[in-house]
Coordinates of C-alpha atoms in Angstrom, one line a residue:
M1 CA -16.0 9.7 -24.1
S2 CA -15.2 12.5 -21.3
K3 CA -12.0 12.5 -20.2
P4 CA -10.8 12.7 -16.7
V5 CA -8.8 15.9 -15.7
F6 CA -5.4 14.5 -14.7
K7 CA -3.7 18.2 -13.8
P8 CA -3.0 19.4 -10.2
L9 CA -5.6 22.4 -9.8
L10 CA -5.4 25.9 -7.6
L11 CA -7.5 25.0 -4.2
G12 CA -10.0 27.3 -3.8
L13 CA -11.3 27.9 -7.4
G14 CA -14.2 26.3 -7.7
L15 CA -13.9 23.4 -5.4
A16 CA -17.3 23.9 -3.7
A17 CA -19.0 23.7 -7.2
A18 CA -16.9 20.6 -7.9
A19 CA -19.2 18.4 -5.9
S20 CA -22.4 20.6 -5.2
G21 CA -24.3 22.0 -8.3
G22 CA -23.7 24.0 -11.4
A23 CA -22.6 22.4 -14.9
S24 CA -19.6 20.1 -12.8
A25 CA -22.4 18.4 -10.3
E26 CA -21.1 15.1 -11.0
T27 CA -17.5 15.5 -11.2
F28 CA -16.0 14.8 -8.2
R29 CA -12.1 14.9 -6.5
A30 CA -9.4 11.9 -5.9
A31 CA -6.6 12.9 -4.1
T32 CA -3.2 11.8 -3.5
W33 CA -0.1 12.9 -1.4
N34 CA 2.3 11.2 -3.4
A35 CA 3.7 12.6 -7.2
A36 CA 2.3 12.8 -10.5
N37 CA 4.4 9.9 -12.0
S38 CA 4.0 7.7 -8.8
P39 CA 1.6 4.2 -8.7
N40 CA -1.1 5.8 -6.7
T41 CA -1.7 9.0 -9.2
R42 CA -1.4 6.4 -12.3
F43 CA -4.0 3.8 -10.1
L44 CA -6.6 7.4 -9.2
N45 CA -6.0 8.0 -13.5
D46 CA -7.0 4.6 -14.2
V47 CA -10.0 4.6 -11.7
A48 CA -11.2 7.9 -13.5
E49 CA -10.9 7.0 -17.2
L50 CA -12.7 3.8 -15.9
V51 CA -15.8 5.1 -14.3
A52 CA -16.1 8.1 -16.8
E53 CA -16.3 5.4 -19.8
A54 CA -18.4 3.0 -17.9
S55 CA -21.1 5.7 -16.8
G56 CA -21.0 7.4 -20.0
G57 CA -19.6 10.8 -18.5
E58 CA -21.8 10.8 -15.9
M59 CA -19.3 10.6 -12.9
E60 CA -15.9 12.0 -13.6
F61 CA -13.2 12.6 -11.3
E62 CA -10.6 15.3 -11.3
V63 CA -7.0 13.9 -10.0
Y64 CA -5.1 16.0 -7.4
S65 CA -1.3 14.6 -6.9
G66 CA 1.5 15.7 -5.0
G67 CA -0.1 16.6 -1.9
S68 CA -1.7 19.6 -4.0
L69 CA -5.3 18.9 -2.3
L70 CA -4.6 16.9 0.8
P71 CA -1.0 16.4 3.0
P72 CA -0.3 12.6 4.2
D73 CA -1.5 13.3 7.7
G74 CA -4.5 15.2 6.9
T75 CA -6.3 13.1 4.0
L76 CA -8.1 11.7 6.7
P77 CA -10.1 15.0 8.0
G78 CA -10.1 16.1 4.3
L79 CA -11.9 13.2 3.2
E80 CA -14.1 12.9 5.7
S81 CA -15.2 16.4 5.2
G82 CA -15.8 16.0 1.7
V83 CA -12.5 18.1 0.3
A84 CA -12.0 14.9 -2.0
Q85 CA -14.2 12.1 -2.5
L86 CA -11.7 9.6 -3.1
A87 CA -8.3 9.1 -2.2
N88 CA -5.4 7.0 -0.4
I89 CA -4.9 6.9 3.6
T90 CA -1.8 6.1 4.9
A91 CA -2.8 4.5 8.5
A92 CA 1.1 4.7 9.4
Y93 CA 0.7 8.9 9.8
I94 CA -2.5 8.5 11.6
P95 CA -1.9 5.3 14.2
S96 CA -4.2 7.0 17.0
D97 CA -6.9 7.3 14.4
M98 CA -6.7 3.7 12.9
P99 CA -4.7 1.8 15.0
I100 CA -6.5 -1.8 13.8
N101 CA -5.2 -0.8 10.1
N102 CA -2.0 -0.2 11.8
I103 CA -1.8 -4.1 12.9
L104 CA -1.9 -4.5 9.4
A105 CA 1.4 -2.9 8.6
D106 CA 3.0 -5.0 11.3
L107 CA 1.6 -8.1 9.8
S108 CA 2.9 -6.9 6.4
F109 CA 6.2 -8.4 8.0
M110 CA 5.2 -11.7 7.3
A111 CA 4.6 -11.3 3.8
D112 CA 7.0 -12.5 0.8
D113 CA 4.4 -11.9 -2.3
Q114 CA 3.8 -8.5 -2.7
L115 CA 0.3 -9.3 -4.9
A116 CA -0.9 -12.1 -2.2
L117 CA -0.4 -9.2 0.8
A118 CA -2.3 -6.8 -1.2
F119 CA -5.4 -8.7 -2.3
A120 CA -5.6 -10.4 1.2
A121 CA -5.5 -7.1 2.7
T122 CA -8.3 -5.7 0.5
E123 CA -10.5 -8.8 1.4
A124 CA -9.8 -8.1 5.0
N125 CA -10.5 -4.7 4.9
F126 CA -13.9 -5.4 3.1
F127 CA -15.0 -8.3 5.1
D128 CA -13.1 -8.3 8.7
P129 CA -15.8 -7.2 11.5
M130 CA -12.8 -5.7 13.3
L131 CA -11.1 -4.0 10.5
R132 CA -14.7 -2.7 9.2
G133 CA -15.8 -1.6 12.6
E134 CA -12.6 0.4 12.9
L135 CA -14.3 2.9 10.6
D136 CA -17.7 2.7 12.1
D137 CA -17.0 6.7 13.5
K138 CA -15.5 7.9 10.4
N139 CA -17.0 9.4 7.5
I140 CA -15.4 7.3 5.0
V141 CA -15.7 3.8 3.4
F142 CA -13.0 1.4 2.6
A143 CA -12.3 1.1 -1.7
T144 CA -9.7 -0.8 -2.4
G145 CA -6.0 -1.5 -1.2
F146 CA -2.2 -1.9 -2.5
T147 CA 0.9 -2.5 -1.3
I148 CA 4.4 -1.9 -2.3
G149 CA 6.9 -4.3 -3.0
I150 CA 8.9 -7.2 -0.7
Y151 CA 11.5 -5.2 1.3
N152 CA 15.3 -6.3 1.3
L153 CA 18.3 -5.2 2.4
I154 CA 20.3 -2.5 0.1
C155 CA 23.8 -1.9 1.2
G156 CA 26.6 0.2 0.3
F157 CA 28.8 -2.8 0.8
E158 CA 29.2 -6.3 0.1
A159 CA 26.6 -8.4 1.6
D160 CA 26.0 -12.0 1.3
S161 CA 25.4 -13.4 4.6
I162 CA 23.1 -12.7 7.5
D163 CA 26.3 -12.3 10.0
D164 CA 27.4 -9.5 7.7
F165 CA 25.2 -7.2 9.5
Q166 CA 26.8 -7.4 12.9
G167 CA 26.9 -3.6 14.1
R168 CA 26.0 -2.0 10.6
K169 CA 24.0 1.1 10.9
I170 CA 20.2 -0.1 8.8
R171 CA 17.5 2.4 8.2
T172 CA 14.2 0.7 9.1
S173 CA 10.4 2.0 9.0
S174 CA 8.6 -0.5 11.2
S175 CA 8.8 -1.9 14.5
A176 CA 9.5 -5.7 13.0
Q177 CA 12.3 -4.4 11.0
I178 CA 13.5 -2.8 13.9
A179 CA 13.4 -6.2 16.2
F180 CA 14.7 -8.5 13.6
T181 CA 17.7 -5.9 12.9
E182 CA 18.5 -6.0 16.6
E183 CA 18.3 -9.8 16.8
I184 CA 20.7 -10.2 13.7
G185 CA 23.0 -7.6 15.8
G186 CA 22.6 -4.4 13.6
V187 CA 21.9 -0.6 14.8
S188 CA 18.2 0.3 13.9
V189 CA 18.7 4.1 12.0
S190 CA 15.6 6.2 11.4
V191 CA 16.1 8.6 9.0
P192 CA 14.0 9.9 5.6
G193 CA 13.6 8.1 2.9
T194 CA 15.1 11.2 1.2
E195 CA 18.6 10.9 3.4
I196 CA 19.0 7.3 2.2
Y197 CA 21.2 8.1 -0.5
T198 CA 23.6 10.5 1.1
G199 CA 23.5 8.3 4.2
I200 CA 24.9 5.2 2.2
Q201 CA 27.1 7.6 0.0
R202 CA 28.8 8.8 2.8
G203 CA 29.0 5.9 5.3
S204 CA 26.8 7.2 7.8
L205 CA 24.3 4.5 7.1
D206 CA 25.5 0.8 5.8
C207 CA 22.3 -0.8 4.5
A208 CA 18.7 0.2 4.1
M209 CA 15.4 -1.9 4.4
G210 CA 13.6 -0.8 1.2
T211 CA 11.7 -2.4 -2.3
P212 CA 13.5 -2.9 -5.4
L213 CA 12.2 0.6 -6.5
F214 CA 14.1 2.3 -3.8
L215 CA 16.8 1.4 -6.3
T216 CA 15.2 3.2 -9.0
D217 CA 12.3 5.3 -9.1
F218 CA 12.3 6.3 -5.5
F219 CA 15.8 7.3 -4.1
K220 CA 18.2 6.1 -7.6
L221 CA 19.8 3.8 -4.6
N222 CA 21.6 1.5 -7.7
E223 CA 24.2 5.0 -8.0
V224 CA 25.4 4.2 -4.6
A225 CA 24.7 0.4 -3.7
K226 CA 27.0 -2.2 -3.9
S227 CA 24.9 -5.3 -2.7
V228 CA 21.1 -6.3 -2.3
Y229 CA 20.5 -8.7 0.3
L230 CA 17.4 -11.0 -0.9
M231 CA 16.1 -11.7 2.3
P232 CA 12.2 -11.0 1.8
F233 CA 11.4 -8.4 5.1
G234 CA 7.6 -8.5 4.1
S235 CA 6.1 -5.2 2.7
N236 CA 3.8 -2.3 4.3
A237 CA -0.2 -3.0 3.4
N238 CA -1.6 -0.6 5.9
G239 CA -4.6 2.1 4.7
G240 CA -6.1 1.8 0.9
Y241 CA -8.0 3.8 -0.8
Y242 CA -11.2 5.5 0.5
F243 CA -14.2 7.0 -0.5
N244 CA -15.8 9.9 1.3
K245 CA -18.8 8.1 2.8
D246 CA -21.3 10.8 2.1
F247 CA -20.5 10.2 -1.7
W248 CA -20.9 6.7 -1.4
Q249 CA -24.0 7.0 0.1
D250 CA -25.4 9.4 -2.5
R251 CA -24.8 7.0 -5.4
T252 CA -27.4 4.8 -6.6
P253 CA -26.7 1.2 -6.6
E254 CA -25.9 0.9 -10.0
E255 CA -23.5 3.8 -9.9
R256 CA -21.8 2.1 -6.8
R257 CA -21.4 -1.0 -8.9
I258 CA -19.8 1.0 -11.9
L259 CA -17.1 2.0 -8.8
L260 CA -16.5 -1.2 -7.8
N261 CA -16.0 -2.6 -11.0
A262 CA -13.6 0.4 -11.7
L263 CA -11.7 -0.5 -8.6
S264 CA -11.3 -3.8 -9.0
R265 CA -9.5 -3.8 -12.8
A266 CA -7.7 -0.6 -11.6
T267 CA -6.2 -2.5 -8.7
A268 CA -5.3 -5.4 -10.8
R269 CA -3.4 -3.2 -13.4
S270 CA -1.8 -0.8 -10.8
M271 CA -0.3 -4.3 -8.7
I272 CA 0.6 -5.7 -12.3
D273 CA 2.6 -3.0 -12.9
W274 CA 3.9 -2.3 -9.8
A275 CA 5.3 -5.8 -10.2
A276 CA 6.8 -5.0 -13.6
D277 CA 8.3 -2.0 -12.1
I278 CA 10.3 -3.9 -9.5
E279 CA 11.5 -6.5 -12.2
A280 CA 12.8 -3.4 -14.4
A281 CA 14.3 -2.3 -11.0
I282 CA 16.0 -5.5 -10.5
E283 CA 17.7 -5.2 -13.4
A284 CA 18.6 -1.6 -13.6
A285 CA 20.6 -2.7 -10.6
R286 CA 22.2 -5.5 -12.1
E287 CA 23.4 -3.9 -15.0
A288 CA 24.5 -1.1 -13.1
G289 CA 26.8 -3.8 -11.2
V290 CA 25.1 -4.2 -7.7
A291 CA 25.5 -7.5 -6.6
L292 CA 22.1 -9.4 -6.2
N293 CA 22.7 -11.8 -3.6
E294 CA 20.4 -15.1 -2.1
P295 CA 20.1 -15.1 1.4
E296 CA 21.9 -18.5 2.8
E297 CA 20.1 -21.3 4.6
T298 CA 21.0 -20.5 8.2
G299 CA 19.9 -16.8 7.4
M300 CA 16.4 -17.9 6.3
E301 CA 16.1 -20.0 9.3
Q302 CA 16.8 -17.4 11.5
L303 CA 14.0 -15.2 9.6
N304 CA 11.7 -17.9 9.9
D305 CA 12.2 -18.4 13.8
F306 CA 11.8 -14.6 14.2
K307 CA 8.6 -14.4 12.6
A308 CA 7.1 -17.1 14.4
R309 CA 7.6 -15.3 17.2
F310 CA 6.8 -12.1 15.9
L311 CA 3.1 -13.4 14.8
E312 CA 3.1 -15.2 18.2
D313 CA 3.4 -12.1 20.5
L314 CA 1.8 -10.1 18.4
P315 CA -1.9 -10.2 19.4
Q316 CA -0.8 -9.1 22.9
S317 CA 1.7 -6.5 21.6
S318 CA -0.8 -4.7 19.7
M319 CA -3.3 -4.9 22.6
D320 CA 0.0 -2.9 24.8
K321 CA 0.9 -0.6 22.1
R322 CA -2.1 0.3 20.2
G323 CA -4.7 0.0 23.2
V324 CA -7.0 -2.3 21.3
E325 CA -9.1 -5.0 21.9
D326 CA -7.6 -8.2 21.4
P327 CA -6.8 -8.7 17.6
T328 CA -6.1 -12.6 18.0
E329 CA -9.2 -13.4 15.5
M330 CA -8.6 -10.7 12.9
I331 CA -4.6 -11.7 12.8
A332 CA -5.3 -15.3 11.9
N333 CA -7.8 -14.1 9.3
V334 CA -5.3 -12.0 7.7
T335 CA -2.7 -14.9 7.7
A336 CA -5.0 -17.3 6.5
L337 CA -6.1 -14.6 3.5
I338 CA -2.3 -14.2 2.6
D339 CA -2.0 -18.2 2.4
K340 CA -5.4 -18.5 0.2
W341 CA -4.1 -15.3 -1.9
K342 CA -0.7 -16.9 -2.9
G343 CA -2.8 -20.0 -3.8
L344 CA -5.1 -18.7 -6.0
L345 CA -2.7 -16.2 -7.8
A346 CA -0.2 -19.5 -8.3
E347 CA -3.1 -20.6 -10.5
V348 CA -3.3 -17.7 -12.8
D349 CA -1.0 -15.5 -14.7
T350 CA -0.4 -12.6 -12.9
S351 CA 1.0 -11.0 -15.9
D352 CA -2.7 -11.2 -17.4
L353 CA -4.9 -8.0 -16.7
D354 CA -8.5 -10.1 -17.5
A355 CA -7.1 -12.7 -15.5
V356 CA -6.0 -11.2 -12.3
T357 CA -9.5 -8.7 -12.8
A358 CA -11.9 -11.8 -13.2
L359 CA -10.1 -13.6 -9.8
L360 CA -10.4 -9.8 -7.8
D361 CA -14.3 -10.1 -9.1
R362 CA -14.6 -13.4 -8.0
E363 CA -13.2 -13.4 -4.5
I364 CA -14.1 -10.0 -3.6
F365 CA -15.6 -7.3 -5.5
D366 CA -19.0 -9.3 -6.9
K367 CA -19.3 -10.5 -2.9
V368 CA -19.7 -6.5 -1.9
D369 CA -23.4 -5.8 -1.5
V370 CA -24.2 -2.4 -3.1
E371 CA -27.5 -2.1 -1.5
T372 CA -26.0 -2.2 2.1
Y373 CA -22.0 -1.8 1.7
G374 CA -20.6 1.1 3.7
M375 CA -24.6 2.5 4.0
E376 CA -24.9 2.2 7.6

């Protein structure tokens, strides 16, 4: 079996040849701005290996990580122009280009289950008319989705009650997080992720809303945090992985099915591994002496009341803020899909790769018509 190449390559050396002729005519480029050891890079490596194996080496991907091929805010134009054939796009970096997809990021605040949100967002991106329509004027095709873990409050002090955040400086990263922080009397602060550690260490930040991986892999906050208030503040399901449309349309139906099969299994593996990494991060925090405090009933009541109001206001606020058509139907669809996937996942072992892949195939990927999808 031909092995995909997993190392960054210099731009300008053979990029044109990689996609348009010669001995490497069927070697394509997959790109992420995330680091080489990130879940996104591991996902692309997995897709590359699965595709190479299933195609007998007829389709191979070279994986470029760390922004070596495309930067975060340059991924969309780079993918459209064929610099890469597969890449992950973070829609939050290009809100004017993908305003509908950014509503998914807003909706993510409602979620308390990472896998359910990831798979609901994936299904919606494939089949929801409003989300699909957003790509009509773009030279890309949706491939699959993902989400990072559910956010909690990671603090440099002992926090075990919603009342503990009055006047506290809290690093936030979405409009919903900002609104809830203000509702509980906190002060929302915007700083780069790389400055969270020193902010908590020096006291210029009291807390950060973040996933448990902020404690370990991302920012090593278990070295400075005193507690994690385990209230679920949703996640961030925006963007996902996309193909260059010309690449997709140039494939045979059989090749497109190979790609979808690889995406399904790699998506299942990625989200299973991500969940395991989160469990490991929580355990590492516990071993480091960080208090892991469950939210009290009154705190959860306040959060749930806020979520209900936020969801009710989201269609109008999206039209006002993002200049989009009425997204009420799309929002209702995604909300129902999150509930659907919570139910489906409750019926399987979510650590079983074969079981989760079969579920994704049945509910999503097998329903994608390779003769028509992305061929407009």
